[in-house]
Amino acid sequence: MPAIKTIGILTSGGDAPGMNAAIRAVTRSAIFSGFSVKGIYRGYRGLITNEIVDFKTQNVSNIIQMGGTILKTARCKEFQTPEGRQLAYDTLRQHGIDALVVIGGDGSLTGARIFATEFNFPIIGLPGTIDNDLYGTDKTIGYDTALNTIMECVDKIRDTATSHERLFFIEVMGRDAGFLALNGAIASGAEAAIIPEISTEVDQLAELIQNGFRKSKNSSIVLVAESPVTGGAMALAERVKNEYPGYDVRVSILGHLQRGGSPTASDRILASRLGAAAIDALLDDQRNVMIGISNDNIVYVPFSKAIKNDKPINRELLDTLRRLSI
Ligand code: ADP
């Protein structure tokens, strides 16, 4: 394997708060270790359209506190074709880039895995997604910030729910993973969480809510993970309304505001540690791994494991939510 001199860095897929802190950490630790760094704009698309600039330490000054990603992000269909990936490879060669750090979610790391195998190209992945749905890492970059945003929003909705004695269904992101809904529900004192991992029947839910109202609660909040499995908050609310017309039901879909905002201290520290570890991994001759965190230790997770395995929900959390919502 020839020695690595120049490292390219890109962010891809859905943006997540803390991606900038990760870009900063990768850039600065790479330069610290004597590498050159190139910033690739708009994810894999920038590799095809040749949007690449030299990155110095100043390029990443004053960004640790910013949400979004200064490198921009994109979804790129062309990268899913062998022809597109060939173009991407040619661009990398043209810029003398000998290794990549890819910050993104499940899709981005799937692309990284395919590309790395196809061209025998060294890639290190960083888990950047608010969904926390990558296996092998306790947390993904952006998850904690999104969780805090959800908690703040639910606190506000609770004021209305209590004043009007309403039942609110609040839809949160998660893309087939219930981490945001479940932990968001615990953090905001919600009555229940509907997540794709666990099936919940409408009558089960109604019973839970009814019990709550009977026991002097004057509002109820249910967090619903956006997913074809749960059907989403709107559909669930319709069913509850039809079957239990006595309830004053409302829906709130938090949507994209969950992705934005300044990253929490926890996300900035996570992104900084993972970013620095990405360079350690390259120095260590690691290839095609995602850097994760497990029990506060840095771990290397092969792409195949990070992408393919479903990350399990801790059932103890469900039980805790159930017990605390009486
Ligand atoms: P995320 O990384 O947030 O999961 P996406 O699923 O949209 O976001 O994936 C981001 C990008 O990764 C896609 O636009 C595409 O360029 C690339 N990608 C995803 N899946 C594949 C695949 N099977 N083969 C090649 N590239 C892929």
PDB file of N, CA and C in Angstrom, residues 49-86:
ATOM      1  N   THR A  49     -18.308  16.119  -9.951  1.00  0.00           N
ATOM      2  CA  THR A  49     -18.297  17.447 -10.591  1.00  0.00           C
ATOM      3  C   THR A  49     -17.027  18.227 -10.278  1.00  0.00           C
ATOM      4  N   ASN A  50     -16.088  17.570  -9.582  1.00  0.00           N
ATOM      5  CA  ASN A  50     -14.784  18.174  -9.330  1.00  0.00           C
ATOM      6  C   ASN A  50     -14.861  19.470  -8.519  1.00  0.00           C
ATOM      7  N   GLU A  51     -15.499  19.384  -7.360  1.00  0.00           N
ATOM      8  CA  GLU A  51     -15.591  20.573  -6.485  1.00  0.00           C
ATOM      9  C   GLU A  51     -14.710  20.332  -5.262  1.00  0.00           C
ATOM     10  N   ILE A  52     -13.414  20.584  -5.451  1.00  0.00           N
ATOM     11  CA  ILE A  52     -12.443  20.210  -4.420  1.00  0.00           C
ATOM     12  C   ILE A  52     -11.481  21.372  -4.169  1.00  0.00           C
ATOM     13  N   VAL A  53     -11.248  21.702  -2.901  1.00  0.00           N
ATOM     14  CA  VAL A  53     -10.300  22.785  -2.591  1.00  0.00           C
ATOM     15  C   VAL A  53      -9.312  22.330  -1.512  1.00  0.00           C
ATOM     16  N   ASP A  54      -8.136  22.980  -1.516  1.00  0.00           N
ATOM     17  CA  ASP A  54      -7.162  22.704  -0.453  1.00  0.00           C
ATOM     18  C   ASP A  54      -7.730  23.189   0.873  1.00  0.00           C
ATOM     19  N   PHE A  55      -7.531  22.427   1.918  1.00  0.00           N
ATOM     20  CA  PHE A  55      -7.991  22.818   3.245  1.00  0.00           C
ATOM     21  C   PHE A  55      -6.787  23.040   4.153  1.00  0.00           C
ATOM     22  N   LYS A  56      -6.720  24.229   4.725  1.00  0.00           N
ATOM     23  CA  LYS A  56      -5.701  24.560   5.735  1.00  0.00           C
ATOM     24  C   LYS A  56      -6.406  24.676   7.087  1.00  0.00           C
ATOM     25  N   THR A  57      -5.645  24.888   8.143  1.00  0.00           N
ATOM     26  CA  THR A  57      -6.297  24.968   9.465  1.00  0.00           C
ATOM     27  C   THR A  57      -7.314  26.107   9.502  1.00  0.00           C
ATOM     28  N   GLN A  58      -7.031  27.216   8.773  1.00  0.00           N
ATOM     29  CA  GLN A  58      -7.950  28.366   8.814  1.00  0.00           C
ATOM     30  C   GLN A  58      -9.299  28.047   8.159  1.00  0.00           C
ATOM     31  N   ASN A  59      -9.307  27.096   7.223  1.00  0.00           N
ATOM     32  CA  ASN A  59     -10.577  26.743   6.568  1.00  0.00           C
ATOM     33  C   ASN A  59     -11.603  26.208   7.572  1.00  0.00           C
ATOM     34  N   VAL A  60     -11.099  25.719   8.681  1.00  0.00           N
ATOM     35  CA  VAL A  60     -12.028  25.127   9.650  1.00  0.00           C
ATOM     36  C   VAL A  60     -12.073  25.935  10.955  1.00  0.00           C
ATOM     37  N   SER A  61     -11.641  27.213  10.874  1.00  0.00           N
ATOM     38  CA  SER A  61     -11.706  28.077  12.049  1.00  0.00           C
ATOM     39  C   SER A  61     -13.140  28.480  12.303  1.00  0.00           C
ATOM     40  N   ASN A  62     -13.500  28.566  13.576  1.00  0.00           N
ATOM     41  CA  ASN A  62     -14.789  29.151  13.948  1.00  0.00           C
ATOM     42  C   ASN A  62     -15.997  28.379  13.405  1.00  0.00           C
ATOM     43  N   ILE A  63     -15.877  27.067  13.286  1.00  0.00           N
ATOM     44  CA  ILE A  63     -17.025  26.290  12.777  1.00  0.00           C
ATOM     45  C   ILE A  63     -17.536  25.259  13.778  1.00  0.00           C
ATOM     46  N   ILE A  64     -16.800  25.053  14.875  1.00  0.00           N
ATOM     47  CA  ILE A  64     -17.177  23.959  15.793  1.00  0.00           C
ATOM     48  C   ILE A  64     -18.605  24.143  16.319  1.00  0.00           C
ATOM     49  N   GLN A  65     -19.029  25.390  16.427  1.00  0.00           N
ATOM     50  CA  GLN A  65     -20.349  25.682  17.018  1.00  0.00           C
ATOM     51  C   GLN A  65     -21.479  25.713  15.986  1.00  0.00           C
ATOM     52  N   MET A  66     -21.145  25.543  14.712  1.00  0.00           N
ATOM     53  CA  MET A  66     -22.170  25.684  13.664  1.00  0.00           C
ATOM     54  C   MET A  66     -22.875  24.379  13.332  1.00  0.00           C
ATOM     55  N   GLY A  67     -24.191  24.461  13.133  1.00  0.00           N
ATOM     56  CA  GLY A  67     -24.939  23.314  12.634  1.00  0.00           C
ATOM     57  C   GLY A  67     -24.702  23.149  11.142  1.00  0.00           C
ATOM     58  N   GLY A  68     -25.299  22.146  10.536  1.00  0.00           N
ATOM     59  CA  GLY A  68     -25.134  21.911   9.093  1.00  0.00           C
ATOM     60  C   GLY A  68     -23.727  21.457   8.766  1.00  0.00           C
ATOM     61  N   THR A  69     -23.294  21.695   7.539  1.00  0.00           N
ATOM     62  CA  THR A  69     -21.934  21.340   7.144  1.00  0.00           C
ATOM     63  C   THR A  69     -21.379  22.361   6.164  1.00  0.00           C
ATOM     64  N   ILE A  70     -20.193  22.897   6.481  1.00  0.00           N
ATOM     65  CA  ILE A  70     -19.597  23.911   5.590  1.00  0.00           C
ATOM     66  C   ILE A  70     -19.230  23.292   4.248  1.00  0.00           C
ATOM     67  N   LEU A  71     -19.050  21.975   4.206  1.00  0.00           N
ATOM     68  CA  LEU A  71     -18.716  21.312   2.937  1.00  0.00           C
ATOM     69  C   LEU A  71     -19.969  21.053   2.091  1.00  0.00           C
ATOM     70  N   LYS A  72     -21.124  21.418   2.624  1.00  0.00           N
ATOM     71  CA  LYS A  72     -22.426  21.104   1.978  1.00  0.00           C
ATOM     72  C   LYS A  72     -22.580  19.582   1.889  1.00  0.00           C
ATOM     73  N   THR A  73     -23.786  19.183   1.606  1.00  0.00           N
ATOM     74  CA  THR A  73     -24.009  17.751   1.447  1.00  0.00           C
ATOM     75  C   THR A  73     -24.998  17.553   0.307  1.00  0.00           C
ATOM     76  N   ALA A  74     -25.041  16.359  -0.211  1.00  0.00           N
ATOM     77  CA  ALA A  74     -25.936  16.109  -1.344  1.00  0.00           C
ATOM     78  C   ALA A  74     -26.242  14.632  -1.418  1.00  0.00           C
ATOM     79  N   ARG A  75     -27.255  14.328  -2.189  1.00  0.00           N
ATOM     80  CA  ARG A  75     -27.505  12.925  -2.522  1.00  0.00           C
ATOM     81  C   ARG A  75     -27.135  12.787  -3.996  1.00  0.00           C
ATOM     82  N   CYS A  76     -26.437  11.713  -4.329  1.00  0.00           N
ATOM     83  CA  CYS A  76     -25.886  11.598  -5.682  1.00  0.00           C
ATOM     84  C   CYS A  76     -26.194  10.220  -6.257  1.00  0.00           C
ATOM     85  N   LYS A  77     -27.136  10.212  -7.171  1.00  0.00           N
ATOM     86  CA  LYS A  77     -27.561   8.942  -7.807  1.00  0.00           C
ATOM     87  C   LYS A  77     -26.441   8.358  -8.672  1.00  0.00           C
ATOM     88  N   GLU A  78     -25.692   9.258  -9.322  1.00  0.00           N
ATOM     89  CA  GLU A  78     -24.651   8.817 -10.254  1.00  0.00           C
ATOM     90  C   GLU A  78     -23.594   7.960  -9.547  1.00  0.00           C
ATOM     91  N   PHE A  79     -23.356   8.259  -8.270  1.00  0.00           N
ATOM     92  CA  PHE A  79     -22.344   7.506  -7.523  1.00  0.00           C
ATOM     93  C   PHE A  79     -22.798   6.062  -7.299  1.00  0.00           C
ATOM     94  N   GLN A  80     -24.060   5.815  -7.537  1.00  0.00           N
ATOM     95  CA  GLN A  80     -24.570   4.443  -7.369  1.00  0.00           C
ATOM     96  C   GLN A  80     -24.342   3.607  -8.620  1.00  0.00           C
ATOM     97  N   THR A  81     -23.756   4.213  -9.653  1.00  0.00           N
ATOM     98  CA  THR A  81     -23.448   3.456 -10.878  1.00  0.00           C
ATOM     99  C   THR A  81     -21.935   3.272 -10.992  1.00  0.00           C
ATOM    100  N   PRO A  82     -21.467   2.172 -11.612  1.00  0.00           N
ATOM    101  CA  PRO A  82     -20.023   1.968 -11.774  1.00  0.00           C
ATOM    102  C   PRO A  82     -19.370   3.104 -12.571  1.00  0.00           C
ATOM    103  N   GLU A  83     -20.099   3.652 -13.549  1.00  0.00           N
ATOM    104  CA  GLU A  83     -19.539   4.746 -14.361  1.00  0.00           C
ATOM    105  C   GLU A  83     -19.310   5.984 -13.490  1.00  0.00           C
ATOM    106  N   GLY A  84     -20.288   6.274 -12.650  1.00  0.00           N
ATOM    107  CA  GLY A  84     -20.182   7.433 -11.747  1.00  0.00           C
ATOM    108  C   GLY A  84     -19.008   7.271 -10.794  1.00  0.00           C
ATOM    109  N   ARG A  85     -18.862   6.087 -10.270  1.00  0.00           N
ATOM    110  CA  ARG A  85     -17.773   5.858  -9.303  1.00  0.00           C
ATOM    111  C   ARG A  85     -16.414   5.926 -10.003  1.00  0.00           C
ATOM    112  N   GLN A  86     -16.355   5.500 -11.274  1.00  0.00           N
ATOM    113  CA  GLN A  86     -15.108   5.607 -12.040  1.00  0.00           C
ATOM    114  C   GLN A  86     -14.716   7.085 -12.186  1.00  0.00           C
TER     115      GLN A  86
END
